[in-house]
Amino acid sequence: IEDDAWGRRAVRVLEEKKIPYLLQTPGFPAGSVRISLDAEGTAQYRFAEPAAWDFLQITDRMRELAARALVVSFGSLAQRHRCSRDTIREFLHFVPQSAWKIFDVNLRQNYYSKALIEESLGLADWLKINEEELAVLQPWFGISGTEAEPLRRLEELFSLQGIIYTRGSEGSIVLEGDRLSCRPASRVKVVDTVGAGDAFTAAFIAARLHGMPLEKAHELSAEVAAYVCSCAGAMPEIPGELKHRMVSG
């Protein structure tokens, strides 16, 4: 994060949320994105370039954090520049074998390629993907079928532990090994969908790490994502009851 107006605002917000691990990359502006919403609240993104997050550098503190990590989530967008891509790969190198490494296929603008996605899948244990992203990956990897069929094929191809697949108003599917959980979308008045996929993933992983069974963790994560869709902005405060359920197992 650069020391500019947007950067300082981001620091304040993250500190309020007790997220202390911030990196500064002097000389580059804080990242920004223009978001447009359609009539259903679905978002389209336009990212500024360059941005401070394109030039992350590995530090000893980051290596120490990686060595203690229980979960690491990384995406394709954050790897659009070689510098941050290399830093992410090095960070993953220091992560314990037992940690959950989640790859979020967040295809944005032209900041992705088959090679980047394939390499990232090879580093991951879990995959987060939505229906539009799956449609891009299927011809790349010669995958056909509907519903859970392409997910099972991806799981096999890249030796994944599981896949989180969100389908907007059509609901979601979670595949974990040979277990499959399917849920319809929760009924909610959608304000905007920004942050809903991340909230779904975070709630699911938190619940599973605290021992919640697959189906119940899936139900909870769908509720959390629906709540985020009912609010404006990407990071609304999650109600205490939902947060309590995430850690109660």
mmCIF file of C-alpha atoms in Angstrom:
data_model
loop_
_atom_site.group_PDB
_atom_site.id
_atom_site.type_symbol
_atom_site.label_atom_id
_atom_site.label_comp_id
_atom_site.label_asym_id
_atom_site.label_seq_id
_atom_site.Cartn_x
_atom_site.Cartn_y
_atom_site.Cartn_z
ATOM 1 C CA ILE A 1 0.000 0.000 0.000
ATOM 2 C CA GLU A 2 1.385 3.385 -0.979
ATOM 3 C CA ASP A 3 1.239 6.397 1.338
ATOM 4 C CA ASP A 4 -1.434 8.273 -0.618
ATOM 5 C CA ALA A 5 -5.049 9.157 0.236
ATOM 6 C CA TRP A 6 -6.466 5.817 -0.918
ATOM 7 C CA GLY A 7 -3.605 3.931 0.694
ATOM 8 C CA ARG A 8 -4.113 5.643 4.052
ATOM 9 C CA ARG A 9 -7.829 4.929 3.883
ATOM 10 C CA ALA A 10 -7.156 1.257 3.139
ATOM 11 C CA VAL A 11 -4.779 1.068 6.102
ATOM 12 C CA ARG A 12 -7.446 2.524 8.425
ATOM 13 C CA VAL A 13 -10.089 0.080 7.242
ATOM 14 C CA LEU A 14 -7.818 -2.956 7.549
ATOM 15 C CA GLU A 15 -6.551 -1.904 10.978
ATOM 16 C CA GLU A 16 -10.151 -1.549 12.154
ATOM 17 C CA LYS A 17 -10.674 -5.136 11.009
ATOM 18 C CA LYS A 18 -7.525 -6.191 12.891
ATOM 19 C CA ILE A 19 -5.547 -7.099 9.770
ATOM 20 C CA PRO A 20 -2.024 -5.943 10.670
ATOM 21 C CA TYR A 21 0.019 -7.480 7.854
ATOM 22 C CA LEU A 22 0.353 -4.687 5.314
ATOM 23 C CA LEU A 23 3.123 -4.117 2.809
ATOM 24 C CA GLN A 24 4.252 -0.749 1.508
ATOM 25 C CA THR A 25 5.536 -0.369 -2.036
ATOM 26 C CA PRO A 26 6.701 3.258 -2.333
ATOM 27 C CA GLY A 27 6.494 4.866 -5.734
ATOM 28 C CA PHE A 28 3.245 3.257 -6.861
ATOM 29 C CA PRO A 29 -0.352 4.338 -6.201
ATOM 30 C CA ALA A 30 -2.727 2.358 -4.031
ATOM 31 C CA GLY A 31 -4.821 -0.023 -6.114
ATOM 32 C CA SER A 32 -8.266 1.074 -7.243
ATOM 33 C CA VAL A 33 -11.089 -0.474 -9.226
ATOM 34 C CA ARG A 34 -14.158 0.937 -10.929
ATOM 35 C CA ILE A 35 -17.174 -1.291 -10.322
ATOM 36 C CA SER A 36 -20.374 -1.114 -12.351
ATOM 37 C CA LEU A 37 -23.514 -3.019 -11.369
ATOM 38 C CA ASP A 38 -26.215 -4.348 -13.670
ATOM 39 C CA ALA A 39 -29.910 -4.520 -12.806
ATOM 40 C CA GLU A 40 -29.367 -7.710 -10.772
ATOM 41 C CA GLY A 41 -26.487 -6.225 -8.789
ATOM 42 C CA THR A 42 -23.839 -8.284 -10.626
ATOM 43 C CA ALA A 43 -20.512 -6.467 -10.791
ATOM 44 C CA GLN A 44 -18.175 -5.659 -13.663
ATOM 45 C CA TYR A 45 -14.645 -4.538 -12.742
ATOM 46 C CA ARG A 46 -12.059 -2.203 -14.237
ATOM 47 C CA PHE A 47 -8.708 -2.166 -12.433
ATOM 48 C CA ALA A 48 -6.208 0.694 -12.488
ATOM 49 C CA GLU A 49 -2.671 -0.115 -13.599
ATOM 50 C CA PRO A 50 -0.006 0.000 -12.291
ATOM 51 C CA ALA A 51 -0.790 -0.353 -8.584
ATOM 52 C CA ALA A 52 1.207 -0.931 -5.428
ATOM 53 C CA TRP A 53 0.005 -4.534 -5.216
ATOM 54 C CA ASP A 54 1.712 -5.292 -8.538
ATOM 55 C CA PHE A 55 5.134 -4.869 -6.899
ATOM 56 C CA LEU A 56 5.036 -6.893 -3.689
ATOM 57 C CA GLN A 57 8.448 -7.908 -2.380
ATOM 58 C CA ILE A 58 9.062 -10.881 -0.091
ATOM 59 C CA THR A 59 10.282 -9.967 3.396
ATOM 60 C CA ASP A 60 11.460 -11.925 6.422
ATOM 61 C CA ARG A 61 8.207 -11.031 8.176
ATOM 62 C CA MET A 62 6.248 -12.513 5.271
ATOM 63 C CA ARG A 63 8.293 -15.707 5.408
ATOM 64 C CA GLU A 64 7.617 -15.979 9.137
ATOM 65 C CA LEU A 65 3.898 -15.430 8.538
ATOM 66 C CA ALA A 66 3.872 -18.071 5.796
ATOM 67 C CA ALA A 67 5.500 -20.610 8.103
ATOM 68 C CA ARG A 68 2.645 -20.155 10.613
ATOM 69 C CA ALA A 69 -0.208 -20.081 8.121
ATOM 70 C CA LEU A 70 -3.172 -22.413 8.396
ATOM 71 C CA VAL A 71 -4.776 -21.111 5.190
ATOM 72 C CA VAL A 72 -3.471 -19.146 2.211
ATOM 73 C CA SER A 73 -5.755 -17.786 -0.494
ATOM 74 C CA PHE A 74 -4.236 -16.458 -3.709
ATOM 75 C CA GLY A 75 -5.772 -15.413 -6.994
ATOM 76 C CA SER A 76 -4.934 -14.892 -10.632
ATOM 77 C CA LEU A 77 -5.504 -11.121 -10.637
ATOM 78 C CA ALA A 78 -2.807 -10.542 -7.997
ATOM 79 C CA GLN A 79 -0.345 -12.286 -10.333
ATOM 80 C CA ARG A 80 -0.825 -9.966 -13.299
ATOM 81 C CA HIS A 81 2.687 -8.515 -12.788
ATOM 82 C CA ARG A 82 5.802 -10.708 -12.674
ATOM 83 C CA CYS A 83 7.046 -9.099 -9.441
ATOM 84 C CA SER A 84 4.002 -9.979 -7.310
ATOM 85 C CA ARG A 85 3.615 -13.311 -9.076
ATOM 86 C CA ASP A 86 7.118 -14.335 -8.010
ATOM 87 C CA THR A 87 6.499 -13.085 -4.456
ATOM 88 C CA ILE A 88 3.302 -15.120 -4.167
ATOM 89 C CA ARG A 89 5.100 -18.238 -5.395
ATOM 90 C CA GLU A 90 7.917 -17.718 -2.867
ATOM 91 C CA PHE A 91 5.406 -17.128 -0.054
ATOM 92 C CA LEU A 92 3.690 -20.424 -0.898
ATOM 93 C CA HIS A 93 7.069 -22.160 -0.756
ATOM 94 C CA PHE A 94 7.295 -21.364 2.985
ATOM 95 C CA VAL A 95 3.733 -22.432 3.805
ATOM 96 C CA PRO A 96 3.440 -25.703 5.807
ATOM 97 C CA GLN A 97 2.378 -28.788 3.891
ATOM 98 C CA SER A 98 -0.667 -29.060 6.147
ATOM 99 C CA ALA A 99 -1.979 -25.572 5.320
ATOM 100 C CA TRP A 100 -4.941 -25.122 2.996
ATOM 101 C CA LYS A 101 -3.779 -23.421 -0.222
ATOM 102 C CA ILE A 102 -6.800 -21.989 -2.021
ATOM 103 C CA PHE A 103 -6.609 -20.699 -5.581
ATOM 104 C CA ASP A 104 -9.326 -18.200 -6.513
ATOM 105 C CA VAL A 105 -9.774 -18.094 -10.282
ATOM 106 C CA ASN A 106 -10.724 -14.412 -10.398
ATOM 107 C CA LEU A 107 -10.490 -13.728 -14.137
ATOM 108 C CA ARG A 108 -10.483 -9.977 -14.706
ATOM 109 C CA GLN A 109 -10.018 -8.004 -17.931
ATOM 110 C CA ASN A 110 -7.051 -9.493 -19.822
ATOM 111 C CA TYR A 111 -4.938 -10.258 -16.732
ATOM 112 C CA TYR A 112 -4.797 -14.025 -17.116
ATOM 113 C CA SER A 113 -3.659 -16.825 -19.391
ATOM 114 C CA LYS A 114 -3.966 -20.595 -19.572
ATOM 115 C CA ALA A 115 -0.353 -20.953 -18.420
ATOM 116 C CA LEU A 116 -0.933 -18.772 -15.346
ATOM 117 C CA ILE A 117 -4.093 -20.651 -14.372
ATOM 118 C CA GLU A 118 -2.473 -24.045 -14.925
ATOM 119 C CA GLU A 119 0.597 -23.154 -12.852
ATOM 120 C CA SER A 120 -1.573 -21.799 -10.038
ATOM 121 C CA LEU A 121 -3.771 -24.892 -10.002
ATOM 122 C CA GLY A 122 -0.624 -26.949 -9.605
ATOM 123 C CA LEU A 123 0.207 -25.011 -6.423
ATOM 124 C CA ALA A 124 -3.267 -25.289 -4.882
ATOM 125 C CA ASP A 125 -5.134 -27.747 -2.673
ATOM 126 C CA TRP A 126 -8.516 -26.088 -3.164
ATOM 127 C CA LEU A 127 -10.087 -24.198 -6.053
ATOM 128 C CA LYS A 128 -12.670 -21.387 -5.879
ATOM 129 C CA ILE A 129 -14.408 -20.813 -9.202
ATOM 130 C CA ASN A 130 -17.694 -19.451 -10.542
ATOM 131 C CA GLU A 131 -19.767 -20.417 -13.565
ATOM 132 C CA GLU A 132 -18.297 -17.786 -15.910
ATOM 133 C CA GLU A 133 -14.735 -18.787 -14.973
ATOM 134 C CA LEU A 134 -15.476 -22.489 -15.388
ATOM 135 C CA ALA A 135 -16.728 -21.805 -18.909
ATOM 136 C CA VAL A 136 -13.291 -20.330 -19.743
ATOM 137 C CA LEU A 137 -11.352 -23.242 -18.224
ATOM 138 C CA GLN A 138 -13.353 -26.077 -19.787
ATOM 139 C CA PRO A 139 -12.072 -25.735 -23.389
ATOM 140 C CA TRP A 140 -8.547 -25.001 -22.148
ATOM 141 C CA PHE A 141 -8.332 -28.351 -20.391
ATOM 142 C CA GLY A 142 -10.638 -30.381 -22.634
ATOM 143 C CA ILE A 143 -13.348 -30.697 -19.998
ATOM 144 C CA SER A 144 -16.998 -31.276 -20.864
ATOM 145 C CA GLY A 145 -20.168 -32.076 -18.960
ATOM 146 C CA THR A 146 -22.578 -30.243 -16.722
ATOM 147 C CA GLU A 147 -23.142 -29.680 -13.006
ATOM 148 C CA ALA A 148 -20.452 -31.545 -11.023
ATOM 149 C CA GLU A 149 -18.857 -33.427 -13.945
ATOM 150 C CA PRO A 150 -16.326 -30.749 -14.947
ATOM 151 C CA LEU A 151 -15.543 -30.108 -11.271
ATOM 152 C CA ARG A 152 -14.661 -33.760 -10.714
ATOM 153 C CA ARG A 153 -12.436 -33.671 -13.782
ATOM 154 C CA LEU A 154 -10.593 -30.568 -12.537
ATOM 155 C CA GLU A 155 -10.165 -32.203 -9.146
ATOM 156 C CA GLU A 156 -8.601 -35.250 -10.822
ATOM 157 C CA LEU A 157 -6.406 -33.310 -13.255
ATOM 158 C CA PHE A 158 -4.792 -31.157 -10.576
ATOM 159 C CA SER A 159 -5.000 -33.488 -7.539
ATOM 160 C CA LEU A 160 -7.170 -31.013 -5.647
ATOM 161 C CA GLN A 161 -8.648 -31.689 -2.217
ATOM 162 C CA GLY A 162 -11.802 -29.793 -3.066
ATOM 163 C CA ILE A 163 -13.599 -27.197 -5.179
ATOM 164 C CA ILE A 164 -15.967 -24.381 -4.233
ATOM 165 C CA TYR A 165 -18.208 -23.562 -7.197
ATOM 166 C CA THR A 166 -20.595 -20.611 -7.025
ATOM 167 C CA ARG A 167 -23.355 -20.093 -9.576
ATOM 168 C CA GLY A 168 -25.025 -16.845 -8.549
ATOM 169 C CA SER A 169 -28.801 -17.206 -8.440
ATOM 170 C CA GLU A 170 -28.449 -20.903 -9.317
ATOM 171 C CA GLY A 171 -26.793 -21.711 -5.995
ATOM 172 C CA SER A 172 -23.490 -23.424 -5.307
ATOM 173 C CA ILE A 173 -21.680 -26.762 -5.252
ATOM 174 C CA VAL A 174 -18.864 -27.866 -2.960
ATOM 175 C CA LEU A 175 -16.830 -30.920 -3.921
ATOM 176 C CA GLU A 176 -14.467 -32.382 -1.328
ATOM 177 C CA GLY A 177 -12.825 -35.606 -2.396
ATOM 178 C CA ASP A 178 -15.672 -37.951 -3.275
ATOM 179 C CA ARG A 179 -18.241 -35.966 -1.260
ATOM 180 C CA LEU A 180 -20.579 -33.547 -2.974
ATOM 181 C CA SER A 181 -22.820 -30.859 -1.495
ATOM 182 C CA CYS A 182 -25.298 -28.897 -3.631
ATOM 183 C CA ARG A 183 -27.380 -25.960 -2.433
ATOM 184 C CA PRO A 184 -29.838 -23.541 -4.031
ATOM 185 C CA ALA A 185 -29.155 -19.842 -3.631
ATOM 186 C CA SER A 186 -30.494 -18.243 -0.461
ATOM 187 C CA ARG A 187 -33.421 -15.887 -1.055
ATOM 188 C CA VAL A 188 -32.295 -12.318 -0.509
ATOM 189 C CA LYS A 189 -32.774 -8.885 -2.036
ATOM 190 C CA VAL A 190 -29.470 -8.319 -3.843
ATOM 191 C CA VAL A 191 -27.918 -4.878 -3.410
ATOM 192 C CA ASP A 192 -24.600 -5.848 -4.990
ATOM 193 C CA THR A 193 -22.567 -9.039 -5.374
ATOM 194 C CA VAL A 194 -19.136 -7.500 -4.674
ATOM 195 C CA GLY A 195 -17.286 -9.588 -2.090
ATOM 196 C CA ALA A 196 -19.866 -12.383 -1.933
ATOM 197 C CA GLY A 197 -17.572 -15.041 -3.414
ATOM 198 C CA ASP A 198 -14.748 -14.171 -1.020
ATOM 199 C CA ALA A 199 -17.178 -14.211 1.915
ATOM 200 C CA PHE A 200 -18.469 -17.627 0.846
ATOM 201 C CA THR A 201 -14.962 -19.062 0.680
ATOM 202 C CA ALA A 202 -13.828 -17.515 3.971
ATOM 203 C CA ALA A 203 -16.885 -18.737 5.870
ATOM 204 C CA PHE A 204 -16.617 -22.245 4.426
ATOM 205 C CA ILE A 205 -12.920 -22.652 5.211
ATOM 206 C CA ALA A 206 -13.289 -21.185 8.717
ATOM 207 C CA ALA A 207 -16.162 -23.538 9.473
ATOM 208 C CA ARG A 208 -14.351 -26.612 8.129
ATOM 209 C CA LEU A 209 -11.170 -25.760 10.051
ATOM 210 C CA HIS A 210 -13.270 -25.645 13.220
ATOM 211 C CA GLY A 211 -14.639 -29.119 12.538
ATOM 212 C CA MET A 212 -18.029 -28.311 10.989
ATOM 213 C CA PRO A 213 -19.294 -31.085 8.659
ATOM 214 C CA LEU A 214 -19.205 -30.384 4.923
ATOM 215 C CA GLU A 215 -22.940 -29.883 4.390
ATOM 216 C CA LYS A 216 -23.363 -27.591 7.410
ATOM 217 C CA ALA A 217 -20.290 -25.553 6.428
ATOM 218 C CA HIS A 218 -21.769 -25.202 2.933
ATOM 219 C CA GLU A 219 -25.106 -24.051 4.348
ATOM 220 C CA LEU A 220 -23.409 -21.466 6.558
ATOM 221 C CA SER A 221 -21.178 -20.108 3.794
ATOM 222 C CA ALA A 222 -24.218 -19.671 1.522
ATOM 223 C CA GLU A 223 -25.932 -17.676 4.280
ATOM 224 C CA VAL A 224 -22.877 -15.464 4.741
ATOM 225 C CA ALA A 225 -22.595 -14.824 0.990
ATOM 226 C CA ALA A 226 -26.303 -13.996 0.811
ATOM 227 C CA TYR A 227 -25.902 -11.505 3.642
ATOM 228 C CA VAL A 228 -23.005 -9.796 1.833
ATOM 229 C CA CYS A 229 -25.145 -9.598 -1.327
ATOM 230 C CA SER A 230 -27.849 -7.824 0.697
ATOM 231 C CA CYS A 231 -25.395 -5.070 1.697
ATOM 232 C CA ALA A 232 -23.614 -2.333 -0.220
ATOM 233 C CA GLY A 233 -19.838 -2.762 -0.450
ATOM 234 C CA ALA A 234 -17.420 -5.667 -0.363
ATOM 235 C CA MET A 235 -16.758 -5.918 3.393
ATOM 236 C CA PRO A 236 -19.907 -5.349 5.463
ATOM 237 C CA GLU A 237 -19.726 -6.271 9.147
ATOM 238 C CA ILE A 238 -20.877 -9.891 9.439
ATOM 239 C CA PRO A 239 -23.564 -10.416 12.130
ATOM 240 C CA GLY A 240 -22.247 -11.912 15.354
ATOM 241 C CA GLU A 241 -24.510 -14.955 15.108
ATOM 242 C CA LEU A 242 -23.007 -15.949 11.758
ATOM 243 C CA LYS A 243 -19.442 -15.358 13.007
ATOM 244 C CA HIS A 244 -20.136 -17.454 16.105
ATOM 245 C CA ARG A 245 -21.371 -20.349 13.987
ATOM 246 C CA MET A 246 -18.193 -20.254 11.868
ATOM 247 C CA VAL A 247 -16.026 -21.120 14.881
ATOM 248 C CA SER A 248 -18.410 -23.321 16.866
ATOM 249 C CA GLY A 249 -17.848 -26.451 14.782
#
